[in-house]
Amino acid sequence: MRFLAPLALLAVSTSALPITDSDLTDSSTGLEKRAEGMYPFTFSTALRGAVRQVSGVALSITYNAVNGWLFHVHNKLAQDIVAYVVDVSSGNTDVSAQPIDAGKEYSWYVGHNLVDTNDQGKFEWKTNY
């Protein structure tokens, strides 16, 4: 049984909305918004932490039977990013969005209450810089 995502996650989940030309520019800065990196995967119990390089960002996904899927991201870039985990099988629903400062690492879990085993997913990161 899948539960609804916490409101804190819903507040940052905007990539599932239709994109228009006006959405491609940040009105406060005039900078173009860009999707910089994307990696498709399956929410599998066989994920064991292999490191993938996704356009300058290192990603590792490890399954844990108790907590779900552990995402470890190392932002090797000179700019801050927001890392997204998307459940493609549920209509491209953002299940997590984590800001990661330039040069920093961050780890977090995506639990069984947010995604089902064997759902198709994707990791992507974006920046406004």
PDB file of C-alpha atoms in Angstrom, residues 41-50 60-65 68-70 117-119:
ATOM      1  CA  PHE A  41      16.746   3.161 -13.077  1.00  0.00           C
ATOM      2  CA  THR A  42      14.347   0.637 -11.530  1.00  0.00           C
ATOM      3  CA  PHE A  43      13.472   0.691  -7.817  1.00  0.00           C
ATOM      4  CA  SER A  44      14.921  -2.806  -7.441  1.00  0.00           C
ATOM      5  CA  THR A  45      15.933  -4.777  -4.367  1.00  0.00           C
ATOM      6  CA  ALA A  46      19.143  -5.666  -6.251  1.00  0.00           C
ATOM      7  CA  LEU A  47      20.598  -2.127  -6.143  1.00  0.00           C
ATOM      8  CA  ARG A  48      23.908  -2.398  -4.285  1.00  0.00           C
ATOM      9  CA  GLY A  49      25.532   1.025  -4.492  1.00  0.00           C
ATOM     10  CA  ALA A  50      27.392   1.105  -7.805  1.00  0.00           C
ATOM     11  CA  SER A  60      24.940   5.746  -5.732  1.00  0.00           C
ATOM     12  CA  ILE A  61      21.692   3.878  -4.947  1.00  0.00           C
ATOM     13  CA  THR A  62      21.606   1.093  -2.350  1.00  0.00           C
ATOM     14  CA  TYR A  63      18.555  -0.928  -1.320  1.00  0.00           C
ATOM     15  CA  ASN A  64      17.859  -1.545   2.372  1.00  0.00           C
ATOM     16  CA  ALA A  65      14.958  -3.864   3.302  1.00  0.00           C
ATOM     17  CA  GLY A  68      14.021   1.512   1.274  1.00  0.00           C
ATOM     18  CA  TRP A  69      16.451   3.033  -1.213  1.00  0.00           C
ATOM     19  CA  LEU A  70      19.429   5.062  -0.020  1.00  0.00           C
ATOM     20  CA  THR A 117       9.455  -2.161  -5.763  1.00  0.00           C
ATOM     21  CA  ASN A 118      10.104  -2.493  -9.525  1.00  0.00           C
ATOM     22  CA  ASP A 119       8.638   0.930 -10.350  1.00  0.00           C
TER      23      ASP A 119
END
